[in-house]
mmCIF file of C-alpha atoms in Angstrom:
data_model
loop_
_atom_site.group_PDB
_atom_site.id
_atom_site.type_symbol
_atom_site.label_atom_id
_atom_site.label_comp_id
_atom_site.label_asym_id
_atom_site.label_seq_id
_atom_site.Cartn_x
_atom_site.Cartn_y
_atom_site.Cartn_z
ATOM 1 C CA UNK I 1 15.031 1.699 19.725
ATOM 2 C CA UNK I 2 14.130 4.842 21.340
ATOM 3 C CA UNK I 3 14.855 7.611 24.182
ATOM 4 C CA UNK I 4 11.929 9.722 25.689
ATOM 5 C CA UNK I 5 11.099 11.831 28.546
ATOM 6 C CA UNK I 6 9.724 14.928 30.165
ATOM 7 C CA UNK I 7 9.391 17.580 32.681
ATOM 8 C CA UNK I 8 6.949 19.875 33.952
ATOM 9 C CA UNK I 9 8.123 23.285 35.359
ATOM 10 C CA UNK I 10 5.236 25.690 36.777
ATOM 11 C CA UNK I 11 5.715 29.192 36.028
ATOM 12 C CA UNK I 12 3.177 30.310 38.078
ATOM 13 C CA UNK I 13 0.843 28.934 40.808
ATOM 14 C CA UNK I 14 -2.013 28.334 37.877
ATOM 15 C CA UNK I 15 0.219 28.242 34.959
ATOM 16 C CA UNK I 16 2.806 25.381 34.180
ATOM 17 C CA UNK I 17 4.680 24.346 30.681
ATOM 18 C CA UNK I 18 5.457 20.846 30.095
ATOM 19 C CA UNK I 19 8.025 20.249 27.687
ATOM 20 C CA UNK I 20 8.969 16.420 26.200
ATOM 21 C CA UNK I 21 11.637 14.690 23.579
ATOM 22 C CA UNK I 22 11.875 11.457 22.248
ATOM 23 C CA UNK I 23 14.337 10.193 19.706
ATOM 24 C CA UNK I 24 13.239 6.988 17.727
ATOM 25 C CA UNK I 25 14.960 4.522 15.850
ATOM 26 C CA UNK I 26 13.863 1.847 13.754
ATOM 27 C CA UNK I 27 16.252 -0.831 11.561
ATOM 28 C CA UNK I 28 14.489 -2.408 8.697
ATOM 29 C CA UNK I 29 16.414 -5.673 6.840
ATOM 30 C CA UNK I 30 14.419 -7.433 3.177
ATOM 31 C CA UNK I 31 15.291 -9.643 1.575
ATOM 32 C CA UNK I 32 12.730 -10.875 -1.121
ATOM 33 C CA UNK I 33 12.594 -14.291 -2.792
ATOM 34 C CA UNK I 34 10.186 -13.446 -5.138
ATOM 35 C CA UNK I 35 10.195 -15.245 -8.663
ATOM 36 C CA UNK I 36 7.616 -16.403 -11.197
ATOM 37 C CA UNK I 37 6.739 -20.203 -10.880
ATOM 38 C CA UNK I 38 5.414 -20.425 -14.706
ATOM 39 C CA UNK I 39 5.548 -18.880 -17.755
ATOM 40 C CA UNK I 40 4.760 -15.148 -17.013
ATOM 41 C CA UNK I 41 3.152 -11.913 -18.678
ATOM 42 C CA UNK I 42 3.408 -8.503 -17.413
ATOM 43 C CA UNK I 43 3.663 -5.053 -19.438
ATOM 44 C CA UNK I 44 7.012 -3.464 -20.064
ATOM 45 C CA UNK I 45 7.623 0.014 -21.525
ATOM 46 C CA UNK I 46 10.000 1.211 -24.321
ATOM 47 C CA UNK I 47 13.382 1.980 -21.922
ATOM 48 C CA UNK I 48 13.109 -1.760 -21.066
ATOM 49 C CA UNK I 49 13.369 -2.944 -24.324
ATOM 50 C CA UNK I 50 16.630 -3.436 -26.787
ATOM 51 C CA UNK I 51 14.316 -1.587 -29.335
ATOM 52 C CA UNK I 52 14.464 -5.236 -31.463
ATOM 53 C CA UNK I 53 11.725 -6.445 -30.317
ATOM 54 C CA UNK I 54 13.218 -8.243 -27.017
ATOM 55 C CA UNK I 55 12.826 -7.394 -23.138
ATOM 56 C CA UNK I 56 16.461 -6.731 -20.600
ATOM 57 C CA UNK I 57 16.334 -8.262 -17.640
ATOM 58 C CA UNK I 58 17.565 -5.768 -15.300
ATOM 59 C CA UNK I 59 20.033 -7.875 -13.291
ATOM 60 C CA UNK I 60 20.519 -11.345 -15.047
ATOM 61 C CA UNK I 61 21.411 -10.609 -18.690
ATOM 62 C CA UNK I 62 19.075 -12.074 -20.163
ATOM 63 C CA UNK I 63 16.587 -10.719 -22.977
ATOM 64 C CA UNK I 64 13.392 -12.106 -23.311
ATOM 65 C CA UNK I 65 10.462 -11.927 -26.454
ATOM 66 C CA UNK I 66 8.000 -9.684 -25.603
ATOM 67 C CA UNK I 67 4.395 -9.349 -27.449
ATOM 68 C CA UNK I 68 2.693 -7.023 -29.557
ATOM 69 C CA UNK I 69 4.007 -5.112 -32.331
ATOM 70 C CA UNK I 70 5.817 -2.268 -29.384
ATOM 71 C CA UNK I 71 6.855 -4.840 -27.430
ATOM 72 C CA UNK I 72 4.556 -3.966 -24.840
ATOM 73 C CA UNK I 73 4.238 -7.497 -22.840
ATOM 74 C CA UNK I 74 7.050 -9.356 -21.823
ATOM 75 C CA UNK I 75 7.142 -13.345 -21.631
ATOM 76 C CA UNK I 76 9.745 -14.526 -19.071
ATOM 77 C CA UNK I 77 10.301 -18.329 -17.826
ATOM 78 C CA UNK I 78 9.068 -19.852 -15.403
ATOM 79 C CA UNK I 79 12.230 -20.128 -12.050
ATOM 80 C CA UNK I 80 12.781 -15.842 -13.128
ATOM 81 C CA UNK I 81 13.926 -14.071 -9.933
ATOM 82 C CA UNK I 82 12.398 -10.317 -10.005
ATOM 83 C CA UNK I 83 15.156 -9.254 -7.558
ATOM 84 C CA UNK I 84 17.906 -10.186 -6.425
ATOM 85 C CA UNK I 85 18.054 -12.541 -3.323
ATOM 86 C CA UNK I 86 19.884 -9.790 -0.725
ATOM 87 C CA UNK I 87 19.951 -8.358 2.364
ATOM 88 C CA UNK I 88 18.349 -4.526 2.020
ATOM 89 C CA UNK I 89 18.911 -2.606 4.795
ATOM 90 C CA UNK I 90 17.426 1.095 5.271
ATOM 91 C CA UNK I 91 17.998 2.848 8.986
ATOM 92 C CA UNK I 92 14.831 5.278 9.994
ATOM 93 C CA UNK I 93 15.109 8.654 12.902
ATOM 94 C CA UNK I 94 13.469 10.894 13.882
ATOM 95 C CA UNK I 95 13.390 13.841 17.056
ATOM 96 C CA UNK I 96 10.200 15.045 18.135
ATOM 97 C CA UNK I 97 8.755 17.331 20.425
ATOM 98 C CA UNK I 98 6.289 17.610 22.818
ATOM 99 C CA UNK I 99 5.168 20.721 24.345
ATOM 100 C CA UNK I 100 1.888 21.292 26.436
ATOM 101 C CA UNK I 101 1.007 24.605 28.007
ATOM 102 C CA UNK I 102 -1.666 24.486 31.153
ATOM 103 C CA UNK I 103 -3.113 27.225 32.859
ATOM 104 C CA UNK I 104 -5.651 26.388 36.000
ATOM 105 C CA UNK I 105 -8.666 28.639 36.114
ATOM 106 C CA UNK I 106 -9.220 27.472 39.906
ATOM 107 C CA UNK I 107 -9.617 24.693 41.887
ATOM 108 C CA UNK I 108 -12.319 22.716 38.811
ATOM 109 C CA UNK I 109 -11.270 23.939 35.532
ATOM 110 C CA UNK I 110 -8.474 23.405 33.615
ATOM 111 C CA UNK I 111 -7.711 24.824 29.867
ATOM 112 C CA UNK I 112 -5.194 23.776 28.097
ATOM 113 C CA UNK I 113 -2.748 23.593 24.194
ATOM 114 C CA UNK I 114 0.027 21.507 22.942
ATOM 115 C CA UNK I 115 1.917 21.416 20.090
ATOM 116 C CA UNK I 116 3.637 17.256 19.223
ATOM 117 C CA UNK I 117 5.324 15.779 16.682
ATOM 118 C CA UNK I 118 5.239 12.169 15.333
ATOM 119 C CA UNK I 119 6.495 10.224 12.783
ATOM 120 C CA UNK I 120 5.739 6.325 11.532
ATOM 121 C CA UNK I 121 9.014 5.022 9.671
ATOM 122 C CA UNK I 122 9.479 4.018 6.230
ATOM 123 C CA UNK I 123 10.151 0.328 4.914
ATOM 124 C CA UNK I 124 10.013 -1.477 1.643
ATOM 125 C CA UNK I 125 7.221 -2.602 -1.340
ATOM 126 C CA UNK I 126 7.005 -6.738 -1.011
ATOM 127 C CA UNK I 127 5.010 -6.714 -3.748
ATOM 128 C CA UNK I 128 5.973 -6.258 -7.063
ATOM 129 C CA UNK I 129 4.373 -7.219 -10.649
ATOM 130 C CA UNK I 130 7.758 -7.202 -12.398
ATOM 131 C CA UNK I 131 11.633 -7.506 -12.393
ATOM 132 C CA UNK I 132 13.859 -4.460 -10.924
ATOM 133 C CA UNK I 133 17.016 -4.200 -10.061
ATOM 134 C CA UNK I 134 16.133 -2.862 -6.932
ATOM 135 C CA UNK I 135 13.238 -3.243 -4.086
ATOM 136 C CA UNK I 136 11.763 0.175 -3.728
ATOM 137 C CA UNK I 137 11.869 1.837 -0.454
ATOM 138 C CA UNK I 138 9.169 4.345 1.070
ATOM 139 C CA UNK I 139 10.417 7.148 3.311
ATOM 140 C CA UNK I 140 8.839 7.744 6.842
ATOM 141 C CA UNK I 141 5.442 9.703 7.018
ATOM 142 C CA UNK I 142 5.311 12.828 9.640
ATOM 143 C CA UNK I 143 2.565 14.455 11.787
ATOM 144 C CA UNK I 144 2.360 17.646 13.601
ATOM 145 C CA UNK I 145 -0.726 18.296 16.031
ATOM 146 C CA UNK I 146 -1.690 21.036 17.558
ATOM 147 C CA UNK I 147 -4.499 20.789 20.162
ATOM 148 C CA UNK I 148 -6.695 22.823 22.795
ATOM 149 C CA UNK I 149 -9.077 21.520 25.528
ATOM 150 C CA UNK I 150 -10.162 22.257 28.400
ATOM 151 C CA UNK I 151 -10.779 19.538 31.553
ATOM 152 C CA UNK I 152 -13.263 20.872 33.911
ATOM 153 C CA UNK I 153 -15.371 19.266 37.085
ATOM 154 C CA UNK I 154 -18.400 21.461 37.572
ATOM 155 C CA UNK I 155 -21.331 22.039 39.744
ATOM 156 C CA UNK I 156 -20.202 20.276 43.268
ATOM 157 C CA UNK I 157 -18.368 17.165 40.852
ATOM 158 C CA UNK I 158 -21.099 15.796 39.372
ATOM 159 C CA UNK I 159 -20.266 16.827 36.075
ATOM 160 C CA UNK I 160 -16.965 16.010 34.455
ATOM 161 C CA UNK I 161 -16.822 17.532 30.735
ATOM 162 C CA UNK I 162 -12.879 16.843 28.584
ATOM 163 C CA UNK I 163 -13.296 19.251 25.749
ATOM 164 C CA UNK I 164 -10.729 19.667 22.576
ATOM 165 C CA UNK I 165 -9.865 20.863 19.138
ATOM 166 C CA UNK I 166 -6.999 20.000 16.750
ATOM 167 C CA UNK I 167 -5.637 20.366 13.940
ATOM 168 C CA UNK I 168 -2.543 17.493 12.271
ATOM 169 C CA UNK I 169 -1.093 18.313 9.295
ATOM 170 C CA UNK I 170 0.977 14.911 7.801
ATOM 171 C CA UNK I 171 3.617 15.198 5.385
ATOM 172 C CA UNK I 172 5.084 12.453 3.041
ATOM 173 C CA UNK I 173 2.010 10.803 3.540
ATOM 174 C CA UNK I 174 1.931 6.945 2.804
ATOM 175 C CA UNK I 175 -0.786 5.479 0.625
ATOM 176 C CA UNK I 176 -0.654 2.717 -1.454
ATOM 177 C CA UNK I 177 -1.501 3.158 -5.515
ATOM 178 C CA UNK I 178 -1.833 0.282 -7.491
ATOM 179 C CA UNK I 179 0.357 -0.915 -10.778
ATOM 180 C CA UNK I 180 -1.452 -3.135 -12.353
ATOM 181 C CA UNK I 181 -2.684 -5.301 -9.444
ATOM 182 C CA UNK I 182 0.445 -4.843 -7.115
ATOM 183 C CA UNK I 183 -0.533 -2.306 -4.315
ATOM 184 C CA UNK I 184 2.819 -0.115 -3.948
ATOM 185 C CA UNK I 185 3.127 2.820 -1.182
ATOM 186 C CA UNK I 186 4.233 5.902 -2.333
ATOM 187 C CA UNK I 187 4.893 9.128 -0.559
ATOM 188 C CA UNK I 188 4.413 12.002 -1.702
ATOM 189 C CA UNK I 189 1.117 13.318 -0.224
ATOM 190 C CA UNK I 190 -0.218 15.754 2.287
ATOM 191 C CA UNK I 191 -2.746 15.909 4.275
ATOM 192 C CA UNK I 192 -4.890 17.669 7.256
ATOM 193 C CA UNK I 193 -6.932 16.448 9.555
ATOM 194 C CA UNK I 194 -9.511 18.845 11.914
ATOM 195 C CA UNK I 195 -11.891 17.447 14.449
ATOM 196 C CA UNK I 196 -13.065 17.989 18.136
ATOM 197 C CA UNK I 197 -13.751 15.147 21.114
ATOM 198 C CA UNK I 198 -16.147 16.035 24.019
ATOM 199 C CA UNK I 199 -16.128 13.241 26.536
ATOM 200 C CA UNK I 200 -18.576 13.936 29.588
ATOM 201 C CA UNK I 201 -19.432 11.800 32.635
ATOM 202 C CA UNK I 202 -22.654 13.179 34.894
ATOM 203 C CA UNK I 203 -23.163 11.953 38.404
ATOM 204 C CA UNK I 204 -26.758 13.238 39.312
ATOM 205 C CA UNK I 205 -25.928 11.411 42.825
ATOM 206 C CA UNK I 206 -24.755 8.642 44.723
ATOM 207 C CA UNK I 207 -26.371 5.521 43.350
ATOM 208 C CA UNK I 208 -26.316 6.817 39.518
ATOM 209 C CA UNK I 209 -23.624 7.747 36.732
ATOM 210 C CA UNK I 210 -24.360 8.575 33.537
ATOM 211 C CA UNK I 211 -22.494 7.517 30.504
ATOM 212 C CA UNK I 212 -20.806 4.164 32.647
ATOM 213 C CA UNK I 213 -23.287 4.367 35.927
ATOM 214 C CA UNK I 214 -22.942 3.304 39.053
ATOM 215 C CA UNK I 215 -26.026 1.146 41.223
ATOM 216 C CA UNK I 216 -25.081 1.068 44.877
ATOM 217 C CA UNK I 217 -26.854 -2.771 46.335
ATOM 218 C CA UNK I 218 -26.115 -4.410 49.232
ATOM 219 C CA UNK I 219 -24.097 -7.400 47.857
ATOM 220 C CA UNK I 220 -21.812 -5.033 46.401
ATOM 221 C CA UNK I 221 -21.523 -2.077 43.260
ATOM 222 C CA UNK I 222 -23.416 -3.133 40.003
ATOM 223 C CA UNK I 223 -22.229 -0.791 36.953
ATOM 224 C CA UNK I 224 -24.352 -1.042 33.653
ATOM 225 C CA UNK I 225 -23.004 0.957 30.419
ATOM 226 C CA UNK I 226 -23.982 1.540 27.271
ATOM 227 C CA UNK I 227 -21.565 2.869 24.520
ATOM 228 C CA UNK I 228 -22.785 4.486 21.360
ATOM 229 C CA UNK I 229 -20.664 5.452 18.870
ATOM 230 C CA UNK I 230 -21.261 6.852 14.689
ATOM 231 C CA UNK I 231 -18.596 7.081 12.031
ATOM 232 C CA UNK I 232 -19.637 9.032 8.988
ATOM 233 C CA UNK I 233 -18.445 7.896 5.653
ATOM 234 C CA UNK I 234 -15.439 7.046 4.983
ATOM 235 C CA UNK I 235 -13.358 5.605 1.847
ATOM 236 C CA UNK I 236 -10.475 3.229 1.922
ATOM 237 C CA UNK I 237 -8.225 4.178 -1.194
ATOM 238 C CA UNK I 238 -7.261 7.698 -2.738
ATOM 239 C CA UNK I 239 -9.134 7.100 -5.569
ATOM 240 C CA UNK I 240 -12.248 7.031 -3.357
ATOM 241 C CA UNK I 241 -13.946 4.045 -5.062
ATOM 242 C CA UNK I 242 -17.040 3.404 -4.294
ATOM 243 C CA UNK I 243 -17.182 -0.209 -4.914
ATOM 244 C CA UNK I 244 -15.217 -0.463 -1.327
ATOM 245 C CA UNK I 245 -16.256 2.135 0.303
ATOM 246 C CA UNK I 246 -18.446 2.390 3.758
ATOM 247 C CA UNK I 247 -21.416 4.497 4.652
ATOM 248 C CA UNK I 248 -22.195 5.578 7.771
ATOM 249 C CA UNK I 249 -22.777 3.958 10.329
ATOM 250 C CA UNK I 250 -23.619 3.309 14.101
ATOM 251 C CA UNK I 251 -22.128 0.713 16.977
ATOM 252 C CA UNK I 252 -23.830 0.150 19.868
ATOM 253 C CA UNK I 253 -21.890 -1.714 22.782
ATOM 254 C CA UNK I 254 -23.195 -2.464 26.215
ATOM 255 C CA UNK I 255 -22.078 -4.203 29.439
ATOM 256 C CA UNK I 256 -22.867 -5.058 32.738
ATOM 257 C CA UNK I 257 -20.231 -5.473 35.717
ATOM 258 C CA UNK I 258 -20.201 -6.632 39.626
ATOM 259 C CA UNK I 259 -17.866 -5.537 41.702
ATOM 260 C CA UNK I 260 -17.784 -7.661 45.011
ATOM 261 C CA UNK I 261 -17.815 -5.678 48.148
ATOM 262 C CA UNK I 262 -14.122 -5.719 48.713
ATOM 263 C CA UNK I 263 -13.406 -6.001 45.599
ATOM 264 C CA UNK I 264 -11.887 -9.273 45.116
ATOM 265 C CA UNK I 265 -14.127 -10.182 42.680
ATOM 266 C CA UNK I 266 -15.733 -9.087 39.774
ATOM 267 C CA UNK I 267 -17.921 -10.411 37.480
ATOM 268 C CA UNK I 268 -18.514 -8.752 33.704
ATOM 269 C CA UNK I 269 -20.734 -9.525 30.815
ATOM 270 C CA UNK I 270 -20.757 -7.361 27.330
ATOM 271 C CA UNK I 271 -21.713 -7.167 24.363
ATOM 272 C CA UNK I 272 -20.253 -5.807 21.330
ATOM 273 C CA UNK I 273 -22.226 -4.755 17.949
ATOM 274 C CA UNK I 274 -25.315 -4.579 20.061
ATOM 275 C CA UNK I 275 -27.748 -4.250 16.874
ATOM 276 C CA UNK I 276 -25.784 -6.645 14.837
ATOM 277 C CA UNK I 277 -24.115 -3.999 12.310
ATOM 278 C CA UNK I 278 -22.675 -5.288 9.189
ATOM 279 C CA UNK I 279 -19.475 -2.855 7.907
ATOM 280 C CA UNK I 280 -16.456 -2.326 6.761
ATOM 281 C CA UNK I 281 -13.048 -2.281 8.061
ATOM 282 C CA UNK I 282 -10.581 -1.741 5.516
ATOM 283 C CA UNK I 283 -10.759 -2.805 1.856
ATOM 284 C CA UNK I 284 -8.495 -2.260 -1.509
ATOM 285 C CA UNK I 285 -9.391 -2.807 -5.035
ATOM 286 C CA UNK I 286 -7.821 -3.222 -8.790
ATOM 287 C CA UNK I 287 -11.665 -3.746 -10.552
ATOM 288 C CA UNK I 288 -10.098 -1.032 -13.170
ATOM 289 C CA UNK I 289 -7.037 -2.024 -13.374
ATOM 290 C CA UNK I 290 -5.652 -6.032 -15.271
ATOM 291 C CA UNK I 291 -6.408 -8.121 -12.450
ATOM 292 C CA UNK I 292 -10.442 -6.756 -11.960
ATOM 293 C CA UNK I 293 -11.204 -7.580 -8.575
ATOM 294 C CA UNK I 294 -12.253 -5.637 -5.643
ATOM 295 C CA UNK I 295 -12.473 -6.674 -1.595
ATOM 296 C CA UNK I 296 -13.139 -5.801 1.646
ATOM 297 C CA UNK I 297 -12.775 -6.946 5.246
ATOM 298 C CA UNK I 298 -15.539 -6.681 7.328
ATOM 299 C CA UNK I 299 -15.706 -5.951 10.852
ATOM 300 C CA UNK I 300 -17.025 -9.242 13.421
ATOM 301 C CA UNK I 301 -20.866 -9.068 14.094
ATOM 302 C CA UNK I 302 -22.631 -9.259 17.451
ATOM 303 C CA UNK I 303 -20.519 -10.830 20.043
ATOM 304 C CA UNK I 304 -20.805 -11.339 23.600
ATOM 305 C CA UNK I 305 -18.634 -12.074 26.522
ATOM 306 C CA UNK I 306 -18.703 -13.220 30.506
ATOM 307 C CA UNK I 307 -15.726 -13.078 32.589
ATOM 308 C CA UNK I 308 -15.014 -13.751 36.414
ATOM 309 C CA UNK I 309 -11.919 -11.955 38.095
ATOM 310 C CA UNK I 310 -10.308 -12.740 41.588
ATOM 311 C CA UNK I 311 -7.700 -10.231 43.064
ATOM 312 C CA UNK I 312 -5.302 -11.695 45.859
#
């Protein structure tokens, strides 16, 4: 649940101030039912043993045998609960402001600077490798962003440019570290993202629009579009594991849209990933851990769509 609002006040004829505020609350509840289906062996520390070669279960009161001279691994029978099957509840809330100062240089050019905050709520670690007295929760992640930019319509409104530079600072960054084969979310990290964006639309004449493209014909409006995007190398875990990393790649999407003269009909044909690029979207690995595996999720290959829409 959330409550939010914003207001804009004109300080002068050219300078305006926008203020926004949002209060967000998220309530989460989790009831684990995790147990061993068969004889189960897992690593334990010295603090989890009774000093005589036995593993002390954290909540059922039983002592189970261990393997190894130092009792490095415990052995529990099938049906052993890892957690008490009871509800765990957490509530996360935050108040996040937004401030934007915009200056209209003239009728065609506006520059601005803004500051905003956001947060991502915490939660519960639902996958664990051994019994524990309580479910481990993780705290919210927060972000603060500063942005400066320009929005301009130039050369008699034939060229539109939207540009920005920004920096985002993250605190209590949520990231995954594996305990043996179990992915556990921790929140002790910090990170910073610096970037720049530029969007432009050029309309050299009434019949052509570059980036989006508009062609006028007697039976309606025909709009071809060609999008190209580039993404640099990316890694999917905090260890920068090369076996699941993705090298830089390009994506090309294309479409053509026909709108009838009265704009009652629209026919659109499009192709995503025109060059059928093979690239990874996500991945995780435990190749160096006990489970010794890696997995990745790939994006879809080339896809095409055809749609017909009627406006009433």
